[in-house]
Every structure is written in structure tokens, then in C-alpha cells.
Short mmCIF file of C-alpha atoms in Angstrom, two decimals:
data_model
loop_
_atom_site.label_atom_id
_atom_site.label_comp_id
_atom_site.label_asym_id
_atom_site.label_seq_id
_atom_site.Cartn_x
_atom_site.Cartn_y
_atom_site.Cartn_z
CA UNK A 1 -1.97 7.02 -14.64
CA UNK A 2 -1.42 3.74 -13.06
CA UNK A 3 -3.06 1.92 -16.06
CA UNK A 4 -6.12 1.05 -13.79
CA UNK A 5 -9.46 1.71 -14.91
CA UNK A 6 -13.01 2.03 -12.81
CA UNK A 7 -16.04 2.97 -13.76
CA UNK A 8 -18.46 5.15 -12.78
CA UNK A 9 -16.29 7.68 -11.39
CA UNK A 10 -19.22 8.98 -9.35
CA UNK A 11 -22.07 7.08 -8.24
CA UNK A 12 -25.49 8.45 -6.60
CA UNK A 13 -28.15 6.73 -5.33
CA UNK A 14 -30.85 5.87 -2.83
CA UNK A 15 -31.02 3.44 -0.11
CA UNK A 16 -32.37 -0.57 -0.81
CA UNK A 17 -30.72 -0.11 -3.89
CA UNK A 18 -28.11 -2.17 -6.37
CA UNK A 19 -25.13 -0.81 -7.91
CA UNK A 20 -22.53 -2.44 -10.19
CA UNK A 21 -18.60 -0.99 -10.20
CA UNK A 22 -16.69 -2.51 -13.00
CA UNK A 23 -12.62 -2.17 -13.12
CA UNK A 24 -10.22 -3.25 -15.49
CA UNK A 25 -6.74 -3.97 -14.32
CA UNK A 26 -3.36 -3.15 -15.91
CA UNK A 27 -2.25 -5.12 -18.97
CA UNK A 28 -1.16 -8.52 -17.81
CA UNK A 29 -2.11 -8.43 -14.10
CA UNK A 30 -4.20 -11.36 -13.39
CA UNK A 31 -5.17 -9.93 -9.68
CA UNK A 32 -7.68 -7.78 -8.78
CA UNK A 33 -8.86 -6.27 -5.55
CA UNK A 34 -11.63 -4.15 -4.20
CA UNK A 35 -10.98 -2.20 -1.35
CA UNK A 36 -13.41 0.26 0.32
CA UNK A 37 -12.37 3.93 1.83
CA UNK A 38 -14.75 5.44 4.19
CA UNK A 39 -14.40 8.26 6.81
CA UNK A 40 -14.58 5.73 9.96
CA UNK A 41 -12.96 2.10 8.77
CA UNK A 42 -10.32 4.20 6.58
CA UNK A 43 -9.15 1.90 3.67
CA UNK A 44 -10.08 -1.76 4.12
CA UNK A 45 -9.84 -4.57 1.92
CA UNK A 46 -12.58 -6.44 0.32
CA UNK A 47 -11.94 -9.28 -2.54
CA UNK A 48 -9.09 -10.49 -4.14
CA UNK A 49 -9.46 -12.15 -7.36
CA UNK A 50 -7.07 -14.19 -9.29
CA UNK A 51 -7.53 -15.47 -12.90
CA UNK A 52 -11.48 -15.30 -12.53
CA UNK A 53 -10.99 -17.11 -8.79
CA UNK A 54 -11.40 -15.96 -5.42
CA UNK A 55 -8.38 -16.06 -3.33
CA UNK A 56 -9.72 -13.95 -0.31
CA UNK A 57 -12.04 -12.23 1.86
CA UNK A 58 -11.53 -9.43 3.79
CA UNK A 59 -14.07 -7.45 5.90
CA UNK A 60 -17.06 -7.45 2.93
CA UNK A 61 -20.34 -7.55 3.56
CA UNK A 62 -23.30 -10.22 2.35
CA UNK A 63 -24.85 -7.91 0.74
CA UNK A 64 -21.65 -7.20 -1.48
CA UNK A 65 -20.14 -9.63 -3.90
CA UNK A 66 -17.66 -9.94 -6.43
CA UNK A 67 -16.95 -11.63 -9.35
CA UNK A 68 -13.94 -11.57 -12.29
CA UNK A 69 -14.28 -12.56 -16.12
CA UNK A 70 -12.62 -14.45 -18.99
CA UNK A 71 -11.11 -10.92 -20.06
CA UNK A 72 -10.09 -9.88 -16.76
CA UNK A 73 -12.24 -7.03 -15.85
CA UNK A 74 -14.25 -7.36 -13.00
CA UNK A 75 -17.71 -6.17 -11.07
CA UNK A 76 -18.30 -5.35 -7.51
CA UNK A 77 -22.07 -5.67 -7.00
CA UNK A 78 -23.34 -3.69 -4.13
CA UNK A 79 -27.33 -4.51 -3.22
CA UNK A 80 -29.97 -3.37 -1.02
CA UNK A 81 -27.44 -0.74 0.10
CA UNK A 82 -27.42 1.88 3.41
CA UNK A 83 -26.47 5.05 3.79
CA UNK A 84 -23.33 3.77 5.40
CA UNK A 85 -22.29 1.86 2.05
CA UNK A 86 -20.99 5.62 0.82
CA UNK A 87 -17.38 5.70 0.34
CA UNK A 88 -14.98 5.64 -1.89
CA UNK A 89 -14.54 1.98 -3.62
CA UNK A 90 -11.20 1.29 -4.97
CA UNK A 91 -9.92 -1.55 -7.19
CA UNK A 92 -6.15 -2.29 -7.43
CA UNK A 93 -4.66 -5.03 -9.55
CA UNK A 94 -0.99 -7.09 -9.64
CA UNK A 95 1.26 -9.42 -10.87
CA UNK A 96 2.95 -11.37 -8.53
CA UNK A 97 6.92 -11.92 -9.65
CA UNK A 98 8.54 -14.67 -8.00
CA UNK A 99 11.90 -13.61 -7.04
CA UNK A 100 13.44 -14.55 -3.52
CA UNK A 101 10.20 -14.37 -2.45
CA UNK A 102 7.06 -13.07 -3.48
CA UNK A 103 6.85 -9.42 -4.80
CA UNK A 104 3.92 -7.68 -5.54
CA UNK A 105 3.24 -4.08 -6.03
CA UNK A 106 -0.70 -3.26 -5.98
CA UNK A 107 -1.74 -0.78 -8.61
CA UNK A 108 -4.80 1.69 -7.23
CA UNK A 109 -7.65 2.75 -9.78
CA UNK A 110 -9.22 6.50 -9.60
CA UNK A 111 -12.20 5.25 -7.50
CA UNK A 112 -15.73 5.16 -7.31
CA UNK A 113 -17.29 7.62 -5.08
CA UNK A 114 -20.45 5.83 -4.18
CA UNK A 115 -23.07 8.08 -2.38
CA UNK A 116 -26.15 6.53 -1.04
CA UNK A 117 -28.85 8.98 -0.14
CA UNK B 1 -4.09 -9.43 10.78
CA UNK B 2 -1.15 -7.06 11.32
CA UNK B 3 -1.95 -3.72 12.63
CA UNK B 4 -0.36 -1.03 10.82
CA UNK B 5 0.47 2.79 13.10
CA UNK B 6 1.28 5.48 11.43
CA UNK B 7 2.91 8.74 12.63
CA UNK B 8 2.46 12.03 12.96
CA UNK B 9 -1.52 11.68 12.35
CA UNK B 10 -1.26 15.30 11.17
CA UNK B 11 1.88 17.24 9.72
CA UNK B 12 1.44 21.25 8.80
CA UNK B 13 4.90 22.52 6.82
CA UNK B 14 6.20 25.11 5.12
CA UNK B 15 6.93 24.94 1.41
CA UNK B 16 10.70 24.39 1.48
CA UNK B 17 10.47 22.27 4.62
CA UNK B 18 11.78 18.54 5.17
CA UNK B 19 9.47 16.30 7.17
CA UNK B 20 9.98 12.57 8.31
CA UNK B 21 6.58 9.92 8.23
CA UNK B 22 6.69 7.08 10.32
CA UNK B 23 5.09 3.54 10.14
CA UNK B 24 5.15 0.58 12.32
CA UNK B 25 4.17 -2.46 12.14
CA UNK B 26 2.76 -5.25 13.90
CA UNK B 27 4.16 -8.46 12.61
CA UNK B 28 6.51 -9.49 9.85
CA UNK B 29 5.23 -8.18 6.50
CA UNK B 30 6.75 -9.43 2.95
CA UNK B 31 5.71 -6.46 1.09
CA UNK B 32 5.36 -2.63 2.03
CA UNK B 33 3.92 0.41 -0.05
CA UNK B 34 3.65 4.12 0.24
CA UNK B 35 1.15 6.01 -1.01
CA UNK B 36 -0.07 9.50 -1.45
CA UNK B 37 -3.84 10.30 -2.08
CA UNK B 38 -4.59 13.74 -3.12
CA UNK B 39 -7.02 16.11 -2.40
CA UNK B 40 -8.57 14.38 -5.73
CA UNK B 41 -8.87 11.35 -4.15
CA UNK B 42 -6.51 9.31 -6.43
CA UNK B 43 -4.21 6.45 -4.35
CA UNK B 44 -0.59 6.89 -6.26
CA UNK B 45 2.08 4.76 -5.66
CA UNK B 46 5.50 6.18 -4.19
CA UNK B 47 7.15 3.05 -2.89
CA UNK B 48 7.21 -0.24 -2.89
CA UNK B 49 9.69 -1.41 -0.28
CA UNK B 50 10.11 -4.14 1.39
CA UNK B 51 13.40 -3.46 2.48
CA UNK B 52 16.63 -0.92 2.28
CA UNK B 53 16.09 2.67 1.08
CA UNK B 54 15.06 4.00 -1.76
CA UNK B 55 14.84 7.43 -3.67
CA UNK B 56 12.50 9.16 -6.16
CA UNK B 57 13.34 12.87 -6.50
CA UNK B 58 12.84 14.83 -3.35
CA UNK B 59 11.50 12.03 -1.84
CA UNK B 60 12.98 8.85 -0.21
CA UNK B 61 11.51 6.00 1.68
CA UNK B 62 14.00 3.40 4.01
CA UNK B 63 12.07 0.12 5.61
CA UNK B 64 14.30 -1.92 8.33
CA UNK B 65 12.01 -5.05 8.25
CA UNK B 66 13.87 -6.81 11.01
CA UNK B 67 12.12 -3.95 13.66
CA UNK B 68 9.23 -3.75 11.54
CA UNK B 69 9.47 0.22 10.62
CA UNK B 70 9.28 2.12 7.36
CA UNK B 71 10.24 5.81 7.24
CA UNK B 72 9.44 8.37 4.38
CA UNK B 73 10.92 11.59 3.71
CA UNK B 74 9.96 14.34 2.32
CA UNK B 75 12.49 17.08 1.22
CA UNK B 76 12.23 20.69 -0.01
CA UNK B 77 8.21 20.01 0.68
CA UNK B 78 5.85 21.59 -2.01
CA UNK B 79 2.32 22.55 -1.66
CA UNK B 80 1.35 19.90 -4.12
CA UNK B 81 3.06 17.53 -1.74
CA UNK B 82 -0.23 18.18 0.55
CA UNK B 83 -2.40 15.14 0.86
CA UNK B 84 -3.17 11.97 3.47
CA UNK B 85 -0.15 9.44 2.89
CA UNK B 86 -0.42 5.81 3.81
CA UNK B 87 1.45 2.98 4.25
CA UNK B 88 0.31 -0.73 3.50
CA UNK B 89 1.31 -3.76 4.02
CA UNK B 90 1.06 -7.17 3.18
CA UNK B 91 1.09 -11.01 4.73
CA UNK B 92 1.43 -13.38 2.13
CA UNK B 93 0.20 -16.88 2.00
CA UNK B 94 0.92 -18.58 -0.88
CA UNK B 95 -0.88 -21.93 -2.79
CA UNK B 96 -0.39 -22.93 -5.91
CA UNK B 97 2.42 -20.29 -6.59
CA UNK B 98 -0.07 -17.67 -6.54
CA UNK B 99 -0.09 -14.98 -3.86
CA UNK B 100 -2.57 -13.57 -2.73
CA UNK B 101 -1.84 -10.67 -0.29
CA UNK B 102 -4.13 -8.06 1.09
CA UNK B 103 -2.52 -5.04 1.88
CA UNK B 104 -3.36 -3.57 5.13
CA UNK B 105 -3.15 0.13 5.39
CA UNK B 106 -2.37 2.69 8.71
CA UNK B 107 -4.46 5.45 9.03
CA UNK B 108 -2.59 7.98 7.47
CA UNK B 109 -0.64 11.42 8.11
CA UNK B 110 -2.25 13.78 6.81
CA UNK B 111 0.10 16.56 5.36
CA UNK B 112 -0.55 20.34 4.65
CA UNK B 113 1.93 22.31 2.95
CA UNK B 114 1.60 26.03 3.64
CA UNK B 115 2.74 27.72 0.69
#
């Protein structure tokens, strides 16, 4: 268990619709990231949140967006979504320790299996 | 971005058997991970190495960052060792004292352990 939560485990739904994945990252990490798994861009980054701030973008779409709380936990909203939106949506979180250099070791959530129908 | 190559894309063992995963990178990268996803779907750590070798039971990871390779191995292979394994890594850029890295991943070997 890598302390990572994300709910739903399992999502199903119909195209032009909006879904909301929530995760909740390890005690003390103040990053979070989304990335997305699907069968023809293989794992690809989304968001990366720090402290309730966004740091970066990756390849996400307009439709998509992000956002983190107060406590932490955060939502990926996914709207008016396609059949190619199913995949396997992953949230990781870290702590960056500042050593010789930056270290960071990204803790992966179970996933959200988001099928779009 | 850095463009991540991993290989062999597929790997079919024998339980008992040692195997050797390669990845290669594009670029410089300050941080490197391993991970195994299984069948369940679950991404699980193994390594986070940057450089130098380390071990965790029967398997073993080594990353020479100066040629921009990471190796894992995979002794006395199980059948639960079965599963797509990755390797990530990261460019930082760093503001404020914060980093914020996004870790790019290879495609994967995918490994099948024959029991």
C-alpha cells in the first residue's frame, strides 16, 4: 500500500459527460500528480500540484482540469468526455528532500479505471 | 522532453530464470524509478535510483547516469514477478525550492513468467 488513495476505483459512463476523480496523497506530501494510462499514449503525465498551486502541465486536455485543496486532497474533473478519455487515471504524490540535489520519489495510487461508453 | 526506450518490449521466462531490463535515456535525468504494474493494474514502486546499484531481495536495479542507462534484474524469476515494468524519469526545474518534476515513463517490458 503506497499510502495513496483514489477514488472511484471504477468509473462508467457515457459520452458528453463529467466525471470527478478525487485522490488523497500520502501523509505529508504536498505534491500531487495526475497521470493518464491508455493503450496507445501509454502513461503520460497530466498536472502537478504543489501546496494547492499548479506547478505544471503536461499533455492534458481543455476539457480536463485540476485543482488541489486546503487539506491536500485533490480532484481531476473530466467534462464533455469521448470514448477515447477511457483509461486508467493515476494520481501519485511526493515530497521533495533537498539533499545534493533534489530527490523525489513519486508514490502511485490504485487508479481509476474510467470507461466512457 | 526526454525520451525514455525501454528493452526487451516483451520477455517470456521460466520460473527460476534470471532476466536483465534495459532503459535508456535521452538526456540527463536527476531522478529515475522502476516500477512494476500487475496484472491488477496497481503502479508499485521498486526503485528509486538515480545512481549506483541497488538491491531488494531477488531483485536489483544499477543506473550509470553519466551514459544515461538503468538496468534491472530479476533473479530466481517467479510467476508473480509477471507484469509490464517501467521505468521513469524525471527533469527537474526548480523555483522557489520547490521541484516540480514530471516523470516520463518508457513503454514498458512486458514480462511473463511461465510457471
Amino acid at each position: 500500500d503506497s499510502g495513496v488513495t483514489q477514488t472511484p476505483k471504477h468509473l462508467i459512463t457515457a459520452t458528453g459527460q463529467r466525471v470527478t476523480l478525487r485522490c488523497s496523497p500520502r501523509s505529508g506530501d504536498l505534491s500531487v500528480y495526475w497521470y493518464q494510462q491508455s493503450l496507445d499514449q501509454g502513461l503520460q503525465f497530466l498536472i502537478h500540484y504543489y501546496n494547492g498551486e499548479e506547478r505544471a502541465k503536461g499533455n492534458i486536455l481543455e476539457r480536463f482540469s485540476a485543482q488541489q485543496f486546503p487539506d491536500l486532497h485533490s480532484e481531476l474533473n473530466l467534462s464533455s468526455l469521448e470514448l477515447g478519455d477511457s483509461a486508467l487515471y493515476f494520481c501519485a504524490s511526493s515530497v521533495a528532500t533537498v539533499g545534493t540535489g533534489y530527490q523525489e520519489t513519486q508514490y502511485f495510487g490504485p487508479g481509476t479505471r474510467l470507461l466512457v461508453l | 522532453g526526454i525520451q525514455v526506450e525501454q528493452s526487451p518490449p516483451d520477455l517470456i521466462l521460466q520460473e527460476g530464470a534470471n532476466s536483465t531490463l534495459r532503459c535508456n535515456f535521452s538526456d540527463s535525468v536527476n531522478n529515475l524509478q522502476w516500477f512494476h504494474q500487475n496484472p491488477w493494474g496497481q503502479l508499485i514502486n521498486l526503485f528509486y535510483i538515480p545512481s549506483g546499484t541497488k538491491q531488494n531481495g531477488r531483485l536489483s536495479a544499477t543506473t550509470v547516469a553519466t551514459e544515461r542507462y538503468s538496468l534491472l534484474y530479476i533473479s530466481s524469476s517467479q510467476t508473480t514477478d509477471s507484469g509490464v515494468y517501467f521505468c521513469a524519469g524525471i527533469l527537474f526545474a526548480n523555483a522557489g525550492g520547490t521541484s516540480y518534476g514530471k516523470l516520463t515513463f518508457g513503454q514498458g517490458t512486458i514480462l511473463t513468467v511461465h510457471p
